[in-house]
Short mmCIF file of C-alpha atoms in Angstrom, two decimals:
data_model
loop_
_atom_site.label_atom_id
_atom_site.label_comp_id
_atom_site.label_asym_id
_atom_site.label_seq_id
_atom_site.Cartn_x
_atom_site.Cartn_y
_atom_site.Cartn_z
CA MET A 1 -0.04 -0.10 -0.01
CA SER A 2 1.61 3.30 -1.02
CA GLU A 3 -1.58 5.56 -1.18
CA LYS A 4 -2.52 7.87 1.68
CA VAL A 5 -6.07 7.69 2.83
CA PHE A 6 -8.14 10.12 5.09
CA ILE A 7 -11.73 9.48 6.03
CA SER A 8 -14.13 11.51 8.29
CA PRO A 9 -17.89 11.83 9.29
CA GLY A 10 -20.28 13.99 7.25
CA LYS A 11 -20.86 16.61 9.94
CA TYR A 12 -19.77 17.15 13.56
CA VAL A 13 -21.69 19.45 15.90
CA GLN A 14 -20.73 20.23 19.41
CA GLY A 15 -22.10 22.50 22.07
CA LYS A 16 -24.33 23.05 25.19
CA ASN A 17 -27.95 21.61 24.73
CA VAL A 18 -27.45 20.68 21.00
CA ILE A 19 -29.42 17.54 21.91
CA ASN A 20 -32.46 19.54 21.73
CA LYS A 21 -31.77 20.52 18.02
CA THR A 22 -31.48 16.88 17.04
CA GLY A 23 -34.63 16.99 14.72
CA GLU A 24 -33.10 20.07 12.99
CA TYR A 25 -29.86 18.45 12.20
CA VAL A 26 -31.32 14.99 11.33
CA LYS A 27 -34.31 16.22 9.09
CA PRO A 28 -32.29 16.16 5.83
CA LEU A 29 -31.25 12.36 6.31
CA GLY A 30 -34.69 10.72 6.24
CA HIS A 31 -38.28 10.40 7.68
CA SER A 32 -38.11 7.33 10.16
CA ALA A 33 -35.53 6.84 12.77
CA LEU A 34 -34.43 3.71 14.97
CA VAL A 35 -33.22 5.23 18.19
CA ILE A 36 -31.00 2.89 20.09
CA ALA A 37 -29.97 3.57 23.92
CA ASP A 38 -29.72 1.57 27.09
CA LYS A 39 -32.14 1.80 29.89
CA LEU A 40 -30.33 4.48 31.91
CA VAL A 41 -29.62 6.67 28.82
CA TRP A 42 -33.16 6.74 27.74
CA GLY A 43 -33.86 8.86 30.87
CA ILE A 44 -30.70 10.99 30.55
CA ALA A 45 -30.96 12.01 26.95
CA ALA A 46 -32.71 9.58 24.44
CA GLU A 47 -36.30 10.73 25.21
CA ARG A 48 -35.15 14.22 24.47
CA VAL A 49 -33.93 13.05 21.12
CA VAL A 50 -37.17 11.38 20.24
CA LYS A 51 -39.06 14.48 21.34
CA SER A 52 -36.86 16.57 19.06
CA LEU A 53 -37.33 14.14 16.14
CA GLU A 54 -41.08 14.15 16.51
CA GLN A 55 -41.24 17.97 16.58
CA VAL A 56 -39.94 18.05 12.79
CA GLY A 57 -42.17 15.12 11.77
CA ILE A 58 -39.60 12.23 12.05
CA THR A 59 -41.19 9.02 13.43
CA ALA A 60 -39.04 7.18 16.02
CA VAL A 61 -38.74 3.43 16.63
CA LYS A 62 -37.34 3.05 20.14
CA VAL A 63 -34.96 0.16 20.98
CA GLU A 64 -33.17 -0.67 24.40
CA PHE A 65 -29.64 -1.72 23.98
CA GLN A 66 -28.93 -4.79 26.20
CA GLY A 67 -25.35 -3.88 27.08
CA GLU A 68 -22.98 -5.90 24.76
CA ALA A 69 -21.65 -4.87 21.35
CA SER A 70 -22.03 -8.44 19.95
CA LYS A 71 -23.15 -9.74 16.62
CA ASN A 72 -26.19 -11.24 18.22
CA GLU A 73 -27.19 -7.89 19.74
CA VAL A 74 -26.56 -6.21 16.35
CA ASN A 75 -28.80 -8.72 14.57
CA ARG A 76 -31.52 -8.40 17.13
CA ILE A 77 -31.73 -4.50 16.73
CA ALA A 78 -31.37 -4.64 12.96
CA ASP A 79 -34.53 -7.02 12.76
CA GLN A 80 -36.46 -4.28 14.71
CA GLY A 81 -35.17 -1.64 12.22
CA ARG A 82 -36.38 -3.62 9.26
CA SER A 83 -39.91 -4.07 10.70
CA GLY A 84 -40.07 -0.38 11.17
CA ASP A 85 -38.92 0.54 7.64
CA VAL A 86 -36.34 3.08 8.99
CA ASP A 87 -33.84 5.16 7.01
CA ILE A 88 -31.89 6.81 9.98
CA VAL A 89 -30.21 4.71 12.81
CA ILE A 90 -29.55 6.93 15.86
CA GLY A 91 -27.22 5.58 18.72
CA VAL A 92 -27.41 7.46 21.88
CA GLY A 93 -25.01 6.57 24.82
CA GLY A 94 -21.55 5.26 25.47
CA GLY A 95 -19.07 3.42 23.26
CA LYS A 96 -20.70 0.06 23.03
CA THR A 97 -24.12 1.46 22.22
CA LEU A 98 -22.65 3.63 19.44
CA ASP A 99 -20.53 0.77 18.00
CA THR A 100 -23.69 -1.20 17.97
CA ALA A 101 -25.54 1.49 16.16
CA LYS A 102 -22.94 1.71 13.45
CA ALA A 103 -23.11 -2.15 12.95
CA VAL A 104 -26.86 -2.02 12.87
CA ASN A 105 -26.67 0.68 10.13
CA GLU A 106 -24.24 -1.31 7.94
CA LEU A 107 -27.02 -4.00 7.86
CA LEU A 108 -29.83 -1.69 7.17
CA GLY A 109 -28.12 0.70 4.73
CA ALA A 110 -29.44 3.83 6.37
CA SER A 111 -27.85 7.03 7.51
CA VAL A 112 -26.26 6.84 10.89
CA VAL A 113 -26.35 9.55 13.66
CA ILE A 114 -24.14 9.23 16.68
CA ILE A 115 -25.06 11.11 20.01
CA PRO A 116 -22.38 10.34 22.73
CA THR A 117 -23.57 11.04 26.24
CA THR A 118 -19.90 10.89 27.67
CA ALA A 119 -16.65 11.75 26.14
CA SER A 120 -15.21 8.44 27.18
CA THR A 121 -13.94 6.96 23.79
CA ASP A 122 -13.17 7.98 20.35
CA ALA A 123 -15.67 5.64 18.91
CA PRO A 124 -18.17 8.27 17.59
CA THR A 125 -16.55 9.56 14.39
CA SER A 126 -15.29 6.28 12.97
CA ALA A 127 -16.33 3.91 10.20
CA LEU A 128 -15.71 0.78 12.31
CA SER A 129 -16.95 -0.91 15.46
CA VAL A 130 -15.25 -3.05 18.08
CA LEU A 131 -17.47 -6.08 18.51
CA TYR A 132 -17.29 -8.42 21.44
CA THR A 133 -18.67 -11.97 22.25
CA ASP A 134 -21.84 -12.15 24.37
CA GLU A 135 -19.58 -12.68 27.32
CA GLY A 136 -17.62 -9.50 26.72
CA ALA A 137 -14.33 -10.87 25.18
CA PHE A 138 -12.78 -8.96 22.15
CA ASP A 139 -14.25 -10.44 18.95
CA THR A 140 -13.17 -8.34 15.98
CA TYR A 141 -12.91 -4.90 14.47
CA SER A 142 -15.85 -4.55 11.98
CA PHE A 143 -15.11 -2.08 9.10
CA PHE A 144 -17.97 -0.17 7.30
CA SER A 145 -18.37 1.45 3.95
CA LYS A 146 -18.71 5.02 5.29
CA ASN A 147 -18.43 7.11 8.45
CA PRO A 148 -21.38 8.40 10.41
CA SER A 149 -23.40 11.15 8.62
CA LEU A 150 -23.64 13.14 11.69
CA ILE A 151 -22.15 13.39 15.12
CA LEU A 152 -24.02 15.53 17.82
CA VAL A 153 -22.12 16.12 20.93
CA ASP A 154 -24.02 17.85 23.80
CA THR A 155 -21.32 19.21 26.24
CA LYS A 156 -23.97 19.92 28.85
CA VAL A 157 -24.92 16.33 28.94
CA ILE A 158 -21.29 15.21 28.98
CA SER A 159 -20.57 17.58 31.95
CA GLN A 160 -23.28 15.70 34.07
CA ALA A 161 -21.55 12.24 33.53
CA PRO A 162 -19.19 10.83 36.22
CA PRO A 163 -15.67 12.29 35.97
CA LEU A 164 -14.37 8.69 35.40
CA PHE A 165 -15.82 8.89 31.86
CA LEU A 166 -14.04 11.93 30.94
CA SER A 167 -10.59 10.72 32.29
CA SER A 168 -11.23 7.42 30.43
CA GLY A 169 -11.69 9.24 27.32
CA ILE A 170 -8.49 11.34 27.84
CA ALA A 171 -6.65 8.13 28.36
CA ASP A 172 -8.03 6.75 25.20
CA ALA A 173 -7.29 9.93 23.29
CA MET A 174 -3.66 10.12 24.82
CA ALA A 175 -2.84 6.84 22.85
CA THR A 176 -3.79 8.66 19.53
CA TRP A 177 -0.59 10.43 18.88
CA ILE A 178 1.70 7.69 20.52
CA GLU A 179 0.13 5.24 18.27
CA ALA A 180 -0.03 7.28 15.15
CA ARG A 181 3.69 8.30 15.54
CA ALA A 182 4.58 4.56 15.50
CA VAL A 183 2.53 3.90 12.39
CA ILE A 184 4.02 6.78 10.55
CA GLU A 185 7.47 5.66 11.30
CA ALA A 186 6.63 2.12 10.26
CA ARG A 187 4.70 3.25 7.10
CA ALA A 188 2.05 0.89 8.28
CA THR A 189 -1.54 0.81 6.97
CA THR A 190 -4.07 2.70 9.11
CA MET A 191 -7.85 1.67 9.84
CA ALA A 192 -8.72 3.97 6.97
CA GLY A 193 -6.97 1.55 4.59
CA GLY A 194 -3.90 3.46 3.44
CA LEU A 195 -0.86 5.35 4.75
CA PRO A 196 -1.34 8.13 7.20
CA THR A 197 -1.81 11.63 5.73
CA LEU A 198 -0.32 14.97 6.84
CA ALA A 199 -3.80 15.95 8.09
CA ALA A 200 -4.00 12.90 10.29
CA GLU A 201 -0.49 13.39 11.74
CA ALA A 202 -1.29 17.00 12.46
CA ILE A 203 -4.67 16.08 14.07
CA ALA A 204 -3.08 13.29 16.26
CA SER A 205 -0.34 15.59 17.48
CA LYS A 206 -2.72 18.40 18.31
CA CYS A 207 -4.93 15.94 20.27
CA GLU A 208 -2.19 15.22 22.64
CA GLU A 209 -1.26 18.85 23.00
CA VAL A 210 -4.75 19.90 23.91
CA LEU A 211 -4.99 17.18 26.37
CA PHE A 212 -1.74 18.00 28.20
CA ASP A 213 -2.88 21.62 28.15
CA TYR A 214 -6.43 21.37 29.34
CA GLY A 215 -7.06 17.82 30.57
CA LEU A 216 -6.77 18.49 34.27
CA GLN A 217 -8.91 21.58 34.09
CA ALA A 218 -11.67 19.73 32.15
CA TYR A 219 -11.42 16.94 34.79
CA GLU A 220 -12.01 19.32 37.50
CA SER A 221 -14.88 21.00 35.51
CA VAL A 222 -16.90 17.76 35.27
CA LYS A 223 -16.55 17.17 39.12
CA ARG A 224 -18.49 20.34 39.41
CA LYS A 225 -20.70 19.37 36.49
CA VAL A 226 -20.05 22.60 34.60
CA VAL A 227 -19.27 23.41 30.92
CA THR A 228 -16.02 25.37 30.67
CA PRO A 229 -13.78 26.19 27.65
CA ALA A 230 -11.33 23.62 28.92
CA LEU A 231 -14.04 21.00 28.87
CA GLU A 232 -15.11 22.06 25.43
CA ALA A 233 -11.56 21.72 24.17
CA VAL A 234 -11.00 18.31 25.82
CA VAL A 235 -14.39 16.91 24.60
CA GLU A 236 -13.45 17.86 21.14
CA ALA A 237 -9.96 16.21 21.59
CA ASN A 238 -11.47 13.07 23.02
CA THR A 239 -14.14 12.78 20.30
CA LEU A 240 -13.17 14.43 17.06
CA LEU A 241 -9.37 14.69 17.16
CA SER A 242 -8.87 11.39 18.57
CA GLY A 243 -11.39 9.84 16.38
CA LEU A 244 -9.88 11.23 13.12
CA GLY A 245 -6.38 10.74 14.50
CA PHE A 246 -6.76 7.07 15.40
CA GLU A 247 -8.64 6.10 12.24
CA SER A 248 -6.47 7.86 9.55
CA GLY A 249 -3.38 7.87 11.70
CA GLY A 250 -3.33 4.25 12.80
CA LEU A 251 -3.41 2.00 15.92
CA ALA A 252 -0.43 0.20 17.32
CA GLY A 253 0.70 -1.24 20.62
CA ALA A 254 -1.70 0.46 23.33
CA HIS A 255 -4.89 -0.80 21.72
CA ALA A 256 -3.41 -4.22 21.09
CA ILE A 257 -2.66 -4.59 24.84
CA HIS A 258 -6.16 -3.51 25.67
CA ASN A 259 -7.44 -6.29 23.40
CA GLY A 260 -5.02 -8.80 24.95
CA PHE A 261 -6.61 -7.89 28.43
CA THR A 262 -9.99 -9.26 27.21
CA VAL A 263 -8.78 -12.91 27.48
CA LEU A 264 -8.51 -12.84 31.14
CA GLU A 265 -11.32 -13.45 33.60
CA GLY A 266 -11.88 -11.35 36.64
CA ASP A 267 -12.13 -7.61 37.95
CA ILE A 268 -10.27 -6.17 35.08
CA HIS A 269 -13.41 -6.44 32.95
CA HIS A 270 -15.14 -3.81 35.30
CA LEU A 271 -12.54 -1.21 34.06
CA THR A 272 -13.47 1.12 31.20
CA HIS A 273 -11.87 0.87 27.79
CA GLY A 274 -9.78 3.98 28.49
CA GLN A 275 -8.49 2.76 31.92
CA LYS A 276 -7.06 -0.23 30.07
CA VAL A 277 -5.74 1.79 27.19
CA ALA A 278 -3.90 3.97 29.60
CA PHE A 279 -1.78 0.92 30.95
CA GLY A 280 -1.52 -0.23 27.35
CA THR A 281 0.12 3.13 26.39
CA LEU A 282 2.73 2.72 29.00
CA VAL A 283 3.42 -0.66 27.82
CA GLN A 284 3.95 0.63 24.19
CA LEU A 285 6.28 3.33 25.68
CA ALA A 286 8.38 0.68 27.29
CA LEU A 287 8.50 -1.48 24.13
CA GLU A 288 9.63 1.56 22.08
CA LYS A 289 12.54 2.31 24.64
CA ARG A 290 11.37 5.71 25.25
CA PRO A 291 13.50 7.76 27.70
CA LEU A 292 12.33 7.83 31.53
CA ILE A 293 11.60 11.51 31.62
CA GLU A 294 9.20 10.91 28.74
CA VAL A 295 7.52 7.89 30.41
CA GLU A 296 7.20 9.65 33.73
CA ARG A 297 5.51 12.51 32.09
CA TYR A 298 2.58 10.13 31.10
CA ILE A 299 2.57 8.30 34.37
CA ASP A 300 2.29 11.66 36.27
CA PHE A 301 -0.50 12.86 33.92
CA TYR A 302 -2.44 9.63 34.55
CA LEU A 303 -1.98 9.73 38.24
CA LYS A 304 -3.53 13.27 38.40
CA LEU A 305 -6.59 11.96 36.41
CA ASP A 306 -7.02 8.97 38.75
CA LEU A 307 -6.07 6.65 35.98
CA PRO A 308 -4.40 3.16 36.36
CA VAL A 309 -0.75 2.81 35.91
CA THR A 310 0.40 -0.37 37.58
CA LEU A 311 -0.84 -3.98 37.33
CA GLU A 312 -2.44 -3.52 40.85
CA ASP A 313 -4.39 -0.54 39.45
CA VAL A 314 -5.83 -2.70 36.45
CA LYS A 315 -6.78 -5.50 39.08
CA LEU A 316 -4.04 -7.92 37.93
CA GLN A 317 -1.84 -7.80 40.96
CA GLU A 318 -2.59 -11.57 41.47
CA ALA A 319 -2.15 -12.42 37.74
CA SER A 320 0.41 -15.18 37.12
CA ARG A 321 3.33 -14.81 34.66
CA GLU A 322 1.33 -17.40 32.51
CA ASP A 323 -1.83 -15.21 32.61
CA LEU A 324 0.19 -12.12 31.60
CA TYR A 325 1.92 -14.16 28.73
CA ARG A 326 -1.71 -15.08 27.44
CA VAL A 327 -2.31 -11.35 27.24
CA ALA A 328 0.95 -10.86 25.32
CA GLN A 329 0.08 -13.68 22.99
CA ALA A 330 -3.28 -12.24 22.35
CA ALA A 331 -1.84 -8.74 21.71
CA THR A 332 0.65 -10.24 19.07
CA LYS A 333 -1.57 -12.53 17.31
CA GLU A 334 -1.69 -12.20 13.47
CA GLY A 335 -3.57 -9.06 12.40
CA GLU A 336 -3.22 -7.33 15.74
CA THR A 337 -2.15 -3.63 15.59
CA ALA A 338 0.94 -4.31 17.74
CA HIS A 339 2.45 -5.33 14.38
CA ASN A 340 2.20 -1.66 13.30
CA LEU A 341 5.10 -0.80 15.48
CA PRO A 342 8.26 -0.04 13.49
CA PHE A 343 10.03 -3.19 14.70
CA ALA A 344 9.19 -6.80 15.05
CA VAL A 345 7.23 -7.57 18.22
CA THR A 346 6.91 -10.98 20.02
CA ALA A 347 4.81 -12.22 22.88
CA ASP A 348 7.93 -12.47 24.95
CA ASP A 349 8.72 -8.69 24.25
CA VAL A 350 5.27 -7.74 25.34
CA LEU A 351 5.38 -9.75 28.56
CA ASP A 352 8.68 -7.98 29.49
CA ALA A 353 7.23 -4.60 28.59
CA ILE A 354 4.00 -5.14 30.69
CA LEU A 355 6.33 -6.04 33.65
CA ALA A 356 8.55 -3.02 32.94
CA ALA A 357 5.72 -0.61 32.68
CA ASP A 358 4.38 -1.88 35.99
CA GLN A 359 7.81 -1.52 37.54
CA TYR A 360 8.41 2.08 36.15
CA SER A 361 5.14 3.16 37.51
CA GLN A 362 5.70 1.64 40.99
CA ALA A 363 9.09 3.34 41.10
CA TYR A 364 7.58 6.78 40.25
CA LYS A 365 4.76 6.50 42.67
CA ALA A 366 7.38 5.55 45.48
CA LYS A 367 9.58 8.49 44.40
CA MET A 368 6.80 11.01 44.46
CA GLY A 369 5.23 9.63 47.83
CA TYR A 370 2.07 8.13 46.30
CA LYS A 371 0.30 5.60 48.62
CA ASN A 372 -1.21 2.46 47.19
#
């Protein structure tokens, strides 16, 4: 592959209370919408979405998402869309709901609208979904023919979510430049199906810059449930910059480690996607032989955001060496994004990097007086 490829959604809209304008923005796309949200999100935002749709004459078929972005769930919801003759699919909620909506839309051939209620992942803008088994283990990346037609991001709604969701989104977005940088160096193929563009490189780099500049202020903002300029900047970085940056810039070690973690049983599955990516990012930095001062900059930032930086933090303090080797094997299986690093990577390399990342973080916490 020698061509550069850049892809993006049709329109991105962000601001306070934009969810009340859903109908206005969706109206050009069709006349009948399948609205997907989980039970909690129906009360938080999805009912307002339906009300706004009905105000402009769009009929709504309401479906409750059951909690796992699996092929069975996608097929179940798609069947309801077919019976309702919908031409718009709207996902409202968190990453798994949104990934499910995109996968449903691919089966229905409609226009997809994504309305995140947290800024916890970079899933909203992309033309792919991460699918899991019904039990929650990583299954596959599912690639689609086009990106969402519309992304609506209501920063007032996002400011009301638990701070953990924003910090998780920051962690996911912090991987964007670290992984894109590796893909660029390796001249590897991105999720968009080509080499990284200069635009993707600039966006991924800007994403990290915004997060370091405003991430802590934004985190404090959501603790008080207020929308500030810092929060607006970080929501855009978590959602738009990271979304464009990872898809057209590429994934590498951090997300491969995250996927590797899904082979384990236990409490790690109660952590968010971003929490696991945070530790995976430190593992990639260890693999890349980055200098200690650089690694400690990320450790310090993550600690201030209450993100995990050690094996104990990701609930793996009791994991055996054999268990961690299983993670490393899964992270380096054929087709995994760890092979987008600009050097050959084996399961043994990843195991050592997992243990090294844990040790670097333990040493930093001891040096700075953090208590476990």
